[in-house]
mmCIF file of C-alpha atoms in Angstrom:
data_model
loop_
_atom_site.group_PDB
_atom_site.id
_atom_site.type_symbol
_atom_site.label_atom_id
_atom_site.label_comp_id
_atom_site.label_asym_id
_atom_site.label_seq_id
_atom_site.Cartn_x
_atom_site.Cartn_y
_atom_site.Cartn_z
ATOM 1 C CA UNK A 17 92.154 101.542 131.390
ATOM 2 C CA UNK A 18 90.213 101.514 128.315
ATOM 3 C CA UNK A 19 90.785 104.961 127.779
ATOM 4 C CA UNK A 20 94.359 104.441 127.223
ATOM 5 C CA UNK A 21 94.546 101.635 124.766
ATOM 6 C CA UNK A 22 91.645 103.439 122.747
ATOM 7 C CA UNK A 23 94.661 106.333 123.395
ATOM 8 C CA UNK A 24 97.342 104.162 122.358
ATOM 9 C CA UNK A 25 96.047 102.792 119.239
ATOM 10 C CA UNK A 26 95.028 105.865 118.150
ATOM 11 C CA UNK A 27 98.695 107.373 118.387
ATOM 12 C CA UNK A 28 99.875 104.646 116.553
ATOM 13 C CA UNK A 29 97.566 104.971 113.866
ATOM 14 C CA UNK A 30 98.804 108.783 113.804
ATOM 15 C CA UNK A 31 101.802 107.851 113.834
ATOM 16 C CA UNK A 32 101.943 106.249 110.326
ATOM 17 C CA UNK A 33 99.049 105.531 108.007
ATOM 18 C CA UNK A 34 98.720 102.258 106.963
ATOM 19 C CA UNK A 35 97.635 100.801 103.253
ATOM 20 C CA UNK A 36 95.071 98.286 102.925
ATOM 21 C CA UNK A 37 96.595 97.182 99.416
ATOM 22 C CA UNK A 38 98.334 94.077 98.749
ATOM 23 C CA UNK A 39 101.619 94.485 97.370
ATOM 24 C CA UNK A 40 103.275 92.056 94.367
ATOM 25 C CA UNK A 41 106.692 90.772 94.938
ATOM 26 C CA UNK A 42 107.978 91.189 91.531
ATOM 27 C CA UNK A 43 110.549 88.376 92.429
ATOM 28 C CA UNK A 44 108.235 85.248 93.081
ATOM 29 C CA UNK A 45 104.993 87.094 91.659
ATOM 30 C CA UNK A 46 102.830 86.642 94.419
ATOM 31 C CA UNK A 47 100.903 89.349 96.723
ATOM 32 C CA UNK A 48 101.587 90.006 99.892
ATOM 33 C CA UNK A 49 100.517 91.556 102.998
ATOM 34 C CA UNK A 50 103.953 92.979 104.544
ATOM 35 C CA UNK A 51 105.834 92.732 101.248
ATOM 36 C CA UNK A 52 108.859 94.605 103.166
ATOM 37 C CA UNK A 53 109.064 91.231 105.494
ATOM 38 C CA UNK A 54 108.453 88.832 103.044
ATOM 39 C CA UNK A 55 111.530 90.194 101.167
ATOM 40 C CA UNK A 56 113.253 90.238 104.119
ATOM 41 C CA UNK A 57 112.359 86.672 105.593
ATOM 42 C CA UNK A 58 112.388 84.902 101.755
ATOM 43 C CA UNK A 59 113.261 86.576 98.447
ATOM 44 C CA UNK A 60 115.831 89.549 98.862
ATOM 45 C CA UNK A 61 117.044 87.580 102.102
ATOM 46 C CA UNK A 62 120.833 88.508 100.947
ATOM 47 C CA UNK A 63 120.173 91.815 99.925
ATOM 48 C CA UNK A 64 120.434 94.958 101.086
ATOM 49 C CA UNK A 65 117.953 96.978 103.364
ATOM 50 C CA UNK A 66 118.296 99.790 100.596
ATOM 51 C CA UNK A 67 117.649 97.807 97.968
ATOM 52 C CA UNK A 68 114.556 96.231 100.049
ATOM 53 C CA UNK A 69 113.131 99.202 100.288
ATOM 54 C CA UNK A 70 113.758 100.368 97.120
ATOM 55 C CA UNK A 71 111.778 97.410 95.830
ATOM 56 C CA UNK A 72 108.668 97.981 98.148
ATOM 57 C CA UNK A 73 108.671 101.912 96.866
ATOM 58 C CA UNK A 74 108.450 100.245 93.554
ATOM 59 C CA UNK A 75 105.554 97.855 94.530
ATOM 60 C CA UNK A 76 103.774 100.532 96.074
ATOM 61 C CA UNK A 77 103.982 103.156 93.013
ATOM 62 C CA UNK A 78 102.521 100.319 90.960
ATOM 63 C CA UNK A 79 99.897 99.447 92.762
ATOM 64 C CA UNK A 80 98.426 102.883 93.153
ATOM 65 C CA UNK A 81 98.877 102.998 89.634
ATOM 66 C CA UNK A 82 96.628 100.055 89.228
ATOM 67 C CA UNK A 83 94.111 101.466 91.190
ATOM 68 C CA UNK A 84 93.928 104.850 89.797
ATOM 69 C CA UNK A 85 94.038 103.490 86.062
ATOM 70 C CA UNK A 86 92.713 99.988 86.099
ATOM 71 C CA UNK A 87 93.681 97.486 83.406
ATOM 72 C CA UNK A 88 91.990 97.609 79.898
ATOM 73 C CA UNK A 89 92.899 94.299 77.985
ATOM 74 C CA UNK A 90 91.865 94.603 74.436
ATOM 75 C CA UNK A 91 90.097 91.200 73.612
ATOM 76 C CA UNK A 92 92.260 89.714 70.337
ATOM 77 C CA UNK A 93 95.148 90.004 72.683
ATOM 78 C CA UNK A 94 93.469 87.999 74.936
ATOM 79 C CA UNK A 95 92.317 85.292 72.144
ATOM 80 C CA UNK A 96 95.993 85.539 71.186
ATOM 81 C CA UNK A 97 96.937 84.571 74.609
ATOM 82 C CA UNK A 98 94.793 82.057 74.959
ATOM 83 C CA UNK A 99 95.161 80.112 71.252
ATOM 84 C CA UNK A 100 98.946 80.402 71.466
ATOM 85 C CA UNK A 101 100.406 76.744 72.311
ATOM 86 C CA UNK A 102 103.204 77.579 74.072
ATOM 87 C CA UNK A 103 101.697 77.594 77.719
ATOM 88 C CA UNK A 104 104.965 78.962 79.604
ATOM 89 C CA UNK A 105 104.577 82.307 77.497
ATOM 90 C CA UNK A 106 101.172 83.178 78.484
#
């Protein structure tokens, strides 16, 4: 019996690679696990599947993105940031 989970899970892993990345909903700005069901379930509830998936394509080209480049902040944009006294606009 064994032998056929182990058989089972591996067909399903065969079946479709899955990422290990968190995805950003670029509606409420917070990552993720399933972002396709979190858009679903909370912030794109009304919308449609295409545009669903449109947005998790999106998601998904940016965080590969991220990963391949990384993010290089130069630091007197960071002072900036951080001196500026309008706290909403960081």
């Amino acid at each position: 019996m064994a032998s056929s989970a182990a058989s089972s899970s591996a067909a399903a892993s065969a079946e479709q690679p899955r990422s290990r990345n968190f995805l950003l909903c670029p509606i409420c700005k917070k990552t993720h696990w399933s972002l396709p069901v979190h858009l679903r379930r909370s912030c794109m509830r009304t919308s449609s599947e295409a545009d669903i998936l449109a947005v998790v394509e999106s998601a998904k080209r940016a965080v590969s993105n991220l990963l391949r480049t990384g993010r290089v902040w130069e630091y007197s944009l960071l002072s900036r940031i951080m001196q500026s006294p309008d706290t909403i606009g960081r």
